[in-house]
Coordinates of C-alpha atoms in Angstrom, one line a residue:
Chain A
X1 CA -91.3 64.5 -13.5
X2 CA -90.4 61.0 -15.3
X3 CA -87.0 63.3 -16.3
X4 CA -86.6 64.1 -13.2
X5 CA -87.0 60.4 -11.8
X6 CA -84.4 59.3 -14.7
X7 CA -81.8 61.6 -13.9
X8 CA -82.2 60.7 -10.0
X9 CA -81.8 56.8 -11.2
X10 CA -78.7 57.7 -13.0
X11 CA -77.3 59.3 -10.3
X12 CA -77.3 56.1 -8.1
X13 CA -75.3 53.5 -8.6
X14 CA -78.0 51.0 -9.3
X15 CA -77.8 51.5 -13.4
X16 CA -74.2 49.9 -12.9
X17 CA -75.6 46.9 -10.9
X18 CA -74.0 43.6 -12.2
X19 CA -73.5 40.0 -10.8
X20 CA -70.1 40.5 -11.5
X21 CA -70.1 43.5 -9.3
X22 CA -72.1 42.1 -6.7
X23 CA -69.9 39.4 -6.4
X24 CA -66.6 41.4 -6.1
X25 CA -68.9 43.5 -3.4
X26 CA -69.2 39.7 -1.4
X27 CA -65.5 38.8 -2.2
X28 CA -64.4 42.5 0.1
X29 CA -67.0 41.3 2.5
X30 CA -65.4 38.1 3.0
X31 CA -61.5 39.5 3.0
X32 CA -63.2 42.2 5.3
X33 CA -64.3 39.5 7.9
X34 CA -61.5 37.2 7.8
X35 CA -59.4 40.6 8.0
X36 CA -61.7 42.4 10.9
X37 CA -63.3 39.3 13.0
X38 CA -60.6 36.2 12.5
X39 CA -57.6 38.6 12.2
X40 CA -56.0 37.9 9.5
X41 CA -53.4 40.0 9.0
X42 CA -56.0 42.7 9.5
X43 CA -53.1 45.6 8.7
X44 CA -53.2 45.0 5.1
X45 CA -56.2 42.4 4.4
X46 CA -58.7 45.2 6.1
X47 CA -57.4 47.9 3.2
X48 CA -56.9 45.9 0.7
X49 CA -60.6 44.6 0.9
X50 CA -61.7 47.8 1.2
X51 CA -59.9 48.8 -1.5
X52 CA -61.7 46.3 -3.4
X53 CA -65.0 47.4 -2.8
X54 CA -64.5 51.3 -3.6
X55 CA -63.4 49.6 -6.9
X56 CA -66.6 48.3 -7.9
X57 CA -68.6 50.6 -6.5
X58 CA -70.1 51.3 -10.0
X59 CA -69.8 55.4 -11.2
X60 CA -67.4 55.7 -8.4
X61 CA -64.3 56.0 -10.5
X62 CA -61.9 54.4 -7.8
X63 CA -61.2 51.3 -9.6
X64 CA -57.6 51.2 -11.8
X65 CA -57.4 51.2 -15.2
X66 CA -55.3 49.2 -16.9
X67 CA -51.7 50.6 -18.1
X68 CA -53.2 50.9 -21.8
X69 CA -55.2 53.7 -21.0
X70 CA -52.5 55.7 -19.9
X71 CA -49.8 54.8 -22.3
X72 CA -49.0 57.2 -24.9
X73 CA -47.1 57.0 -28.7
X74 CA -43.2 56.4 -28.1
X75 CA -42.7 54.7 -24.6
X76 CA -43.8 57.7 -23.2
X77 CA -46.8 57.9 -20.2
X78 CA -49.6 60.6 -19.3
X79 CA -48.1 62.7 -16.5
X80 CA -50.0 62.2 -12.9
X81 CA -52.1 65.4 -13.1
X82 CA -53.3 64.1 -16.7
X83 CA -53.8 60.3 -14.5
X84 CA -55.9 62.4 -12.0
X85 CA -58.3 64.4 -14.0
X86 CA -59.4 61.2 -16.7
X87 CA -58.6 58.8 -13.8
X88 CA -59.6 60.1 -10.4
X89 CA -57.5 60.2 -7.2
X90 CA -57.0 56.2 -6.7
X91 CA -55.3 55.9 -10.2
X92 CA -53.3 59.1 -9.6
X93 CA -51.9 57.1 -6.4
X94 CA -51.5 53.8 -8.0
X95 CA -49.7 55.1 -10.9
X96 CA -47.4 56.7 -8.7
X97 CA -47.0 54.9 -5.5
X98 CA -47.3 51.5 -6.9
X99 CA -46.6 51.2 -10.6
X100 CA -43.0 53.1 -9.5
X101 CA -42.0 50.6 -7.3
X102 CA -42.1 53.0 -4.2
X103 CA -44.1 51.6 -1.9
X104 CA -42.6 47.9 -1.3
X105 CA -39.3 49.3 -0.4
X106 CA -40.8 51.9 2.0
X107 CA -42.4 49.4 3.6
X108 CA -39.0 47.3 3.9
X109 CA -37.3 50.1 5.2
X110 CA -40.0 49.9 8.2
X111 CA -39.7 46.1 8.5
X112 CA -35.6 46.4 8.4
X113 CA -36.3 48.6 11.5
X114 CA -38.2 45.9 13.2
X115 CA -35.9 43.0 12.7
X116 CA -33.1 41.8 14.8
X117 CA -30.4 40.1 12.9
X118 CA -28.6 38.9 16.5
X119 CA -30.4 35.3 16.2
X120 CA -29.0 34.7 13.0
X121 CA -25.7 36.3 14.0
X122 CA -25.4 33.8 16.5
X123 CA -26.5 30.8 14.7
X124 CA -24.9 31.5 11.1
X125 CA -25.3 28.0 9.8
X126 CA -28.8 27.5 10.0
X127 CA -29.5 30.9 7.5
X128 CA -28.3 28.4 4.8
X129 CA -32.2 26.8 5.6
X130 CA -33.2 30.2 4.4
X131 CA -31.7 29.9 0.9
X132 CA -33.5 25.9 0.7
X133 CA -36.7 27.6 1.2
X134 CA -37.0 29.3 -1.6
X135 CA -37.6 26.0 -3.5
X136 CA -41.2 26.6 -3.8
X137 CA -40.3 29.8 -5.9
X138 CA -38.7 28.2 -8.4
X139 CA -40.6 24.8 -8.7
X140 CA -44.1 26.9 -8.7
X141 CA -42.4 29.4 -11.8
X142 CA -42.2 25.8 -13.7
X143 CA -45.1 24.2 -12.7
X144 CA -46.9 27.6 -13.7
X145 CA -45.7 27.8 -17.0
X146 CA -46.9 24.3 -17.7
X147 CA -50.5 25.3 -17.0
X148 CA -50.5 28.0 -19.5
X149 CA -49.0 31.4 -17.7
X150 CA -46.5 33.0 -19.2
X151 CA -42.9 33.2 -17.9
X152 CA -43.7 37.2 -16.1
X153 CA -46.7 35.7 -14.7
X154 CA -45.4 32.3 -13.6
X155 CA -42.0 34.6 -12.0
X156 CA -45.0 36.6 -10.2
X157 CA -46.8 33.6 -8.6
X158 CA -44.0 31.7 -7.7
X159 CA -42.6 34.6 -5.4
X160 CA -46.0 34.0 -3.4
X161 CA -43.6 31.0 -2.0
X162 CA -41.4 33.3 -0.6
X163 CA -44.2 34.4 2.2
X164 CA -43.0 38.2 1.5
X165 CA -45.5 40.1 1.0
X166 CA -43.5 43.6 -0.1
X167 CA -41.4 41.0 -2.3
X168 CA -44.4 39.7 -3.9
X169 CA -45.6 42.9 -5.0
X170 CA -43.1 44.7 -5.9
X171 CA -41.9 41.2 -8.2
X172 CA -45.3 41.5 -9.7
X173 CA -45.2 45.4 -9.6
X174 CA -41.9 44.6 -12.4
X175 CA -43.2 41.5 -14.0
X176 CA -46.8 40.9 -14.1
X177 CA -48.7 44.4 -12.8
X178 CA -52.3 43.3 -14.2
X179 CA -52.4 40.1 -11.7
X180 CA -51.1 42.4 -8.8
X181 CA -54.4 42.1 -6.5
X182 CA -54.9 38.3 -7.1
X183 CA -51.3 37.6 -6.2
X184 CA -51.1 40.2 -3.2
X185 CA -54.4 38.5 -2.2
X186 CA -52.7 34.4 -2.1
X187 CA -49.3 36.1 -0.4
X188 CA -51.2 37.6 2.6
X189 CA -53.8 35.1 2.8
X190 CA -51.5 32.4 2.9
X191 CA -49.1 34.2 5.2
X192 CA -52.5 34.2 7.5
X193 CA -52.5 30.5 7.1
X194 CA -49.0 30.0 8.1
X195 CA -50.5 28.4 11.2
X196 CA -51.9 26.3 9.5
X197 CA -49.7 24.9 6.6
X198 CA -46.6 24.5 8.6
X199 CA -48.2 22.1 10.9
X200 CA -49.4 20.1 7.6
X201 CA -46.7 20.2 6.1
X202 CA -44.3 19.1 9.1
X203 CA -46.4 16.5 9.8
X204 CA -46.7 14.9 6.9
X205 CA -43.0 15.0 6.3
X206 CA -41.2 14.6 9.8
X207 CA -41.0 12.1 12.3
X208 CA -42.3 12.3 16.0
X209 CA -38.3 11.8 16.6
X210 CA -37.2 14.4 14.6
X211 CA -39.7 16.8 16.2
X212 CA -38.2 16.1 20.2
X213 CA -34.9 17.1 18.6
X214 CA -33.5 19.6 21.6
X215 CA -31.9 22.5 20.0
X216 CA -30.3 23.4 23.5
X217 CA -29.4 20.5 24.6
X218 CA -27.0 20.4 21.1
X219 CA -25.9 23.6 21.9
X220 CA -24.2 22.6 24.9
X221 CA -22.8 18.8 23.4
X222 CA -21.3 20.9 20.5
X223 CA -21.0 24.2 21.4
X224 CA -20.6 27.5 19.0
X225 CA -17.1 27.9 18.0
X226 CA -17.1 31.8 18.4
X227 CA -19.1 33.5 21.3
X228 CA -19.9 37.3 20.1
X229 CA -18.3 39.8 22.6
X230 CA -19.4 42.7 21.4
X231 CA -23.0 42.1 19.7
X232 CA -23.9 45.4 18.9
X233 CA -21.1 46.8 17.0
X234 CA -21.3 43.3 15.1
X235 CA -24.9 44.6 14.5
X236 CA -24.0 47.6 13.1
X237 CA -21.1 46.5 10.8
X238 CA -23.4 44.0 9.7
X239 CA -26.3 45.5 7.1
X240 CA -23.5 47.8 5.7
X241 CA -21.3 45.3 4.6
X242 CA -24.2 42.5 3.6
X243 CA -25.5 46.2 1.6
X244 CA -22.6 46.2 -0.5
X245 CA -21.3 42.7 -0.8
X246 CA -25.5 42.2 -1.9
X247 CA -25.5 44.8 -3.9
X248 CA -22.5 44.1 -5.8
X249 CA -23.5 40.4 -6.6
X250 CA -27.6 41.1 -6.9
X251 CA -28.1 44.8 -7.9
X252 CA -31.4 44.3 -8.6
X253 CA -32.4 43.0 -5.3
X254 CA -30.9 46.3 -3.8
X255 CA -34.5 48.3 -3.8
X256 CA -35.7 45.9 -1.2
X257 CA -32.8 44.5 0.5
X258 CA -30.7 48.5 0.6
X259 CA -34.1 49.4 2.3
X260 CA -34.3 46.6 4.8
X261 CA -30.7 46.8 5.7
X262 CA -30.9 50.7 6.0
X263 CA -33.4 50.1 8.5
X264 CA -32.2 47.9 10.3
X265 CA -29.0 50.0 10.7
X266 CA -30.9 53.2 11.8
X267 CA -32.5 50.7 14.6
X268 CA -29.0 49.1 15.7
X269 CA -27.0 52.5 15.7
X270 CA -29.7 53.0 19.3
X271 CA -30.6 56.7 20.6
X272 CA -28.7 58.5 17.9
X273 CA -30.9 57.3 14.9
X274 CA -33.6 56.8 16.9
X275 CA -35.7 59.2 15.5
X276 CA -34.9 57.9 12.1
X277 CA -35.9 54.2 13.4
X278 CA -39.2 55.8 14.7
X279 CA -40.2 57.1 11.8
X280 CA -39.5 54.4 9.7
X281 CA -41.5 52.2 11.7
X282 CA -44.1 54.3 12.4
X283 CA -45.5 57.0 10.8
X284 CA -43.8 55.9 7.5
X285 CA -44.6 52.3 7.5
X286 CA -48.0 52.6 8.5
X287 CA -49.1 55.4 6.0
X288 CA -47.1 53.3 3.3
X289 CA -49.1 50.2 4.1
X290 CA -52.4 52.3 4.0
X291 CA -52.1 53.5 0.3
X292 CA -50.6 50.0 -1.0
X293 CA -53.4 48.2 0.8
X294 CA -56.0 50.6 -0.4
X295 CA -54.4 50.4 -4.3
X296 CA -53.5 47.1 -4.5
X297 CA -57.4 46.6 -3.6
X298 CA -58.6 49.1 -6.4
X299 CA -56.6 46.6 -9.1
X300 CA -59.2 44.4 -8.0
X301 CA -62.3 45.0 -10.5
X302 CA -64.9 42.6 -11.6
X303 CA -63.7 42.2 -15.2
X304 CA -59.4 41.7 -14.2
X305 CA -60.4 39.7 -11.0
X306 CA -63.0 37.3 -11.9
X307 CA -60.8 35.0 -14.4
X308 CA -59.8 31.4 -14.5
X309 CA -56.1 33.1 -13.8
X310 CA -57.2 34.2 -10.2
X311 CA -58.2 30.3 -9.2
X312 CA -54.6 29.4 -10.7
X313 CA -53.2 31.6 -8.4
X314 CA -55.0 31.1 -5.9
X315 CA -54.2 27.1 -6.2
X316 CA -50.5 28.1 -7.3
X317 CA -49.6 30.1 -4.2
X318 CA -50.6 27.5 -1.8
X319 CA -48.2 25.0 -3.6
X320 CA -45.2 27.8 -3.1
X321 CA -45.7 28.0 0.0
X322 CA -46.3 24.6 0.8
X323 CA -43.1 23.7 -1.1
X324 CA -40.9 26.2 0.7
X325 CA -41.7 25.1 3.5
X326 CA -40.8 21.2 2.5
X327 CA -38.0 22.5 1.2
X328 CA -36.5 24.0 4.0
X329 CA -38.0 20.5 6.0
X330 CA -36.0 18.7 3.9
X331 CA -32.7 20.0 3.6
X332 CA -32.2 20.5 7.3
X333 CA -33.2 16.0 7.1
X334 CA -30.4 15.9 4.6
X335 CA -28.0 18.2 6.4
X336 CA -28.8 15.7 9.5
X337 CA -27.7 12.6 7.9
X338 CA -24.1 13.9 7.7
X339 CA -23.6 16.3 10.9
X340 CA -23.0 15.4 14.4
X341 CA -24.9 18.4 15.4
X342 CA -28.9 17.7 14.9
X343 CA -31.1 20.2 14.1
X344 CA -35.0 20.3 14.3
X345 CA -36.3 20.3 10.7
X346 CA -38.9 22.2 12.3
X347 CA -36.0 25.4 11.8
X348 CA -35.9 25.0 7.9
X349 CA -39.8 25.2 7.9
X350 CA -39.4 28.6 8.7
X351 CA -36.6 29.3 6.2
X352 CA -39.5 31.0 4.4
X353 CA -40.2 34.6 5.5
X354 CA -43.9 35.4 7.5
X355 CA -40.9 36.8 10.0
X356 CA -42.1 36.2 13.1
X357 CA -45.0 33.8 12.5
X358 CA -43.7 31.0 11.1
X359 CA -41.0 31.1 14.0
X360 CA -43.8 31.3 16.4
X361 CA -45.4 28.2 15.0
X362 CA -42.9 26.5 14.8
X363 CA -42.0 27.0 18.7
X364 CA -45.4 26.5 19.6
X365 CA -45.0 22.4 17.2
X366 CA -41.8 22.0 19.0
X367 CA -43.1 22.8 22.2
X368 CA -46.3 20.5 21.9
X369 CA -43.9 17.4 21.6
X370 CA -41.2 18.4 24.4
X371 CA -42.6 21.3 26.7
X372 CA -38.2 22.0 27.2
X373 CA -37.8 22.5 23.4
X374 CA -37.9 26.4 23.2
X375 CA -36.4 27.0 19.4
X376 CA -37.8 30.5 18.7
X377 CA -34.3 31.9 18.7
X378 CA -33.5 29.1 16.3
X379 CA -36.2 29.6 14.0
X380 CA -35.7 33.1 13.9
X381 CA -32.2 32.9 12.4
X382 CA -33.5 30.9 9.6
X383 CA -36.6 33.0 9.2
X384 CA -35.0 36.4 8.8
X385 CA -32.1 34.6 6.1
X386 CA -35.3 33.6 4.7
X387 CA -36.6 37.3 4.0
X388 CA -33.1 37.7 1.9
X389 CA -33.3 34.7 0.5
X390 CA -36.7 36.0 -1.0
X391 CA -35.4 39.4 -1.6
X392 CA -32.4 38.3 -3.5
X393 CA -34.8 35.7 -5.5
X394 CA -36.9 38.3 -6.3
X395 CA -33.7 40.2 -8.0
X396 CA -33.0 37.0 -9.7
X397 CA -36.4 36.8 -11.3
X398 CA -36.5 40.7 -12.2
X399 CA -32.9 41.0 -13.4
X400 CA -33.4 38.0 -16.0
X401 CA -37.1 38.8 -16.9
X402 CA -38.0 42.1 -16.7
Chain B
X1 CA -40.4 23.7 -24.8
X2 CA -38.6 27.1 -25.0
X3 CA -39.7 28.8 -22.1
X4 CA -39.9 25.6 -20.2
X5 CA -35.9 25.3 -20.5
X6 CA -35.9 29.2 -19.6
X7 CA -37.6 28.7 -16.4
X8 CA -35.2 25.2 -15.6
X9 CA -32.6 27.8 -16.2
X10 CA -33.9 30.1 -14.1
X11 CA -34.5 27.8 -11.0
X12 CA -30.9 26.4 -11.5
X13 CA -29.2 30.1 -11.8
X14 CA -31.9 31.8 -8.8
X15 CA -31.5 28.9 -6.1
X16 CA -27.6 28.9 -6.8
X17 CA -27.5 32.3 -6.3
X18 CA -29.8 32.5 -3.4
X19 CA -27.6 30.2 -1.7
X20 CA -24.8 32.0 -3.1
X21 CA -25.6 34.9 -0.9
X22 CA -26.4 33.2 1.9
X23 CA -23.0 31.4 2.3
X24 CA -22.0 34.5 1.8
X25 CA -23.7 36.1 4.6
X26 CA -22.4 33.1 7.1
X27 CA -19.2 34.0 6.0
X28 CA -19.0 37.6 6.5
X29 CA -20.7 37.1 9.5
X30 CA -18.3 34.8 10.4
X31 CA -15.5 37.2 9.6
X32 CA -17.4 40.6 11.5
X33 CA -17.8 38.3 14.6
X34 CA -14.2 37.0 14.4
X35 CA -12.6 40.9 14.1
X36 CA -15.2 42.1 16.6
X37 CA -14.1 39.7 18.9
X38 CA -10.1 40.6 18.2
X39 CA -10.1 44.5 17.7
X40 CA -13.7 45.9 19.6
X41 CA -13.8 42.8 22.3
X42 CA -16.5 44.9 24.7
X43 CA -18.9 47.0 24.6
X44 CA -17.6 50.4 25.9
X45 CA -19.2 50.5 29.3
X46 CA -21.0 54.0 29.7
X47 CA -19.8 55.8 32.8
X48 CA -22.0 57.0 34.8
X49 CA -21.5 60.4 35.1
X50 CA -23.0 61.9 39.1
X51 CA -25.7 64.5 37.8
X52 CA -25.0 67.8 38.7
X53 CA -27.7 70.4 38.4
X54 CA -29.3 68.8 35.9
X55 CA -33.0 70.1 34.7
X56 CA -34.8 67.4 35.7
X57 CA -33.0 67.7 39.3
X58 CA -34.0 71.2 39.7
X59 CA -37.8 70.5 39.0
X60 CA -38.0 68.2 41.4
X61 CA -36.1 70.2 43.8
X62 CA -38.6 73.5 42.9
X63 CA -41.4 70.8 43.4
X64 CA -40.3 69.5 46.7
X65 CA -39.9 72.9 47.5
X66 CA -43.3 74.5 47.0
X67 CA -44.9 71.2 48.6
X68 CA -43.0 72.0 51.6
X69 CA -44.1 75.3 51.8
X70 CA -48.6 74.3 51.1
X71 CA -47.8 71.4 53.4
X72 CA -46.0 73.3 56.0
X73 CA -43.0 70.6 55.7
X74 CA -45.7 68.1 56.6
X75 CA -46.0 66.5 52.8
X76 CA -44.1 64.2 50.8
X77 CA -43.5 63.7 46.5
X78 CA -44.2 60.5 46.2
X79 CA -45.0 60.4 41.9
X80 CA -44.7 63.0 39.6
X81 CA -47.1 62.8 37.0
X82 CA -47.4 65.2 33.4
X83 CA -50.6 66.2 32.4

């Protein structure tokens, strides 16, 4: 009988009860509510918590193990059916979804599908905010290093700046794969928060002047040199020749930036590729963002998660972001002291990706202080150079580091 | 001090190039709009061709039709919905 009790206690999961465990258990219940009940990105956040808790659910076998395990003598790795049968199913689609790189690129594929480059067609200039931006990238990478990461590590939470979260990851994925669930944690958390760091930030940094600057109003006291005729062959041209002019210069951004530009070219061609574009934002995306939510979760156990690192990244990431978006504030005030043309400083906030939030917000500041200002159209142009600007940082920081 | 002059290095080589790219995009931008404007200056607008027999006509026709005949030329297609 006692034998029989024993074996009964060992087949629960209450022999692998910790306080680490238990912990983790209320860190997925906390991502599951700001996910599920205050909507937080709920597409990825409600996965990825859930992906945290199968983790460290203790005897399951969900939870990853690190890239040690499966290493072999000579460079060489166990093959996926080995991964499956030592590992279980979660490692099998980690180690091939994820720790290949495939995912991210899907997923861009899916969000090239869903963007509209006509904003920043028609407002060139202000994608230049999109390249200032990605300040907080850079200056995070440095400020990291001085608190003790190393230079992969401090690559990996600096790209949290670039409010990407397919950058993020797949930066990580190359540079830093054991802090991939801390760092995909900070990028869509604080990509959640966008409504509420751009506010602080522009506040503390513009004035009540700079925030009634009228957009339209410039428009029409300097107008655009060139009106576009014909928008949608300009559409299609476009991602093809940004694909290889891009590609040429920053090869190792073409993973994301080929996929985002493929997609948006199967959108812009219309009813011929439409099928294509369908797929790619449908079907393909959301399956994609399923398993990388689910696995970037399952990286998430007790013992990787629960380090002084995760705070630093945690802390870190809010500084990117909060520095991209001064730094897109900023040079758009600099660019003002020497053009005729203003622009609202409020458009180089959003030079950082979060396409279309930060745009949103932005619109929604500018049209607290004049209820005339409407500069969604604006914001978008820099907002979508922004999502380059990240993907061709991320290339920059893979190419020399990796 | 080493890897603190890497990472300088790298901030100095990624924002250059970042903004590298993105001058780059104005410009061919710049240049697509410009030839767009000169060589493809309108959309081609699509001509609406006077359907003829199409499917869709015929169903509707064949619908009409068997209405007609249940209604005794009394009823009327007003929506056509698929189940």
């Amino acid at each position: 009988m006692e034998e029989i009790l024993s074996k009964l206690y060992r087949m629960t999961a209450f022999g692998g009860f910790s306080f680490e465990v238990v912990l983790m258990w209320f860190i997925a219940f906390v991502l599951l509510y700001l996910g599920i009940r205050k909507k937080y990105e709920p597409l990825l956040l409600v996965p990825i918590a859930f992906g945290v808790l199968l983790a460290n659910f203790p005897g399951g076998g969900m939870g990853i193990v690190p890239a040690e395990n499966i290493a072999l003598e000579g460079h060489r790795y166990k093959n996926l059916f080995e991964i499956a049968s030592e590992y279980g199913i979660m490692n099998y689609l980690y180690y091939s979804l994820i720790k290949t790189g495939f995912l991210p690129p899907i997923i861009f594929m899916g969000v090239g599908a869903l963007t509209d480059f006509g904003p920043m067609l028609r407002n060139l200039k202000l994608a230049l905010f999109g390249a200032a931006a990605q300040i907080g990238i850079f200056t995070v990478l440095i400020v990291s290093l001085l608190l003790g990461f190393n230079l992969n590590e401090a690559a990996s939470l600096g790209i949290i700046g670039g409010a990407d979260g397919p950058t993020a990851i797949y930066t990580t994925i190359k540079l830093a794969p054991h802090l991939l669930g801390p760092i995909a944690i900070a990028a869509y958390s604080y990509m959640a928060l966008v409504p509420v760091i751009i506010p602080f930030v522009a506040n503390l940094l513009m004035t009540k002047k700079e925030f009634k600057i009228n957009m339209r109003q410039m428009d029409k006291l300097y107008p655009p040199k060139h009106k576009i005729k014909n928008l949608k062959v300009v559409k299609i041209i476009f991602p093809i020749v940004l694909g290889c002019v891009s590609a040429i210069f920053v090869p190792s951004s073409v993973p994301l930036l080929g996929m985002l530009l493929f997609g948006n070219l199967i959108k812009e061609i219309g009813t011929s590729t439409l099928r294509l574009s369908e797929a790619a934002t449908g079907p393909i995306m959301n399956t994609a963002t399923i398993f990388l939510g689910l696995t970037v979760g399952a990286t998430m156990t007790a013992d990787v998660f629960l380090s002084p690192k995760t705070l630093g990244i945690v802390v870190g990431g809010f500084i990117a972001f909060a520095i991209s978006i001064a730094g897109g504030i900023l040079a758009v005030k600099v660019y003002n002291l020497f053009a005729k043309k203003k622009i609202n400083p409020l458009i180089g906030a959003t030079g950082l990706s979060a396409v279309p939030m930060a745009s949103r917000v932005a619109n929604e500041i500018a049209l607290k202080h004049d209820s005339n200002n409407h500069i969604l159209q604006y914001c978008m142009a820099s907002n979508i150079s922004g999502v380059i600007g990240s993907a061709v940082a991320a290339g920059v920081l893979i190419s020399l580091l990796s | 001090m080493q890897p603190l002059n890497e990472a300088i290095l790298i901030m100095a080589v990624g924002m250059i190039t970042v903004f590298f790219i993105l001058f780059l995009i104005v410009l061919i931008g710049d240049l697509i709009i410009r030839l767009s404007n000169k060589y493809l200056p309108e959309e081609a607008v699509a001509v609406k061709a006077k359907k003829t027999g199409t499917s869709s006509d015929n169903t509707m026709k064949a619908i009409e039709a068997a209405i007609d005949v249940i209604t005794n030329g009394r009823g009327k297609v007003t929506n056509i919905k698929k189940i």
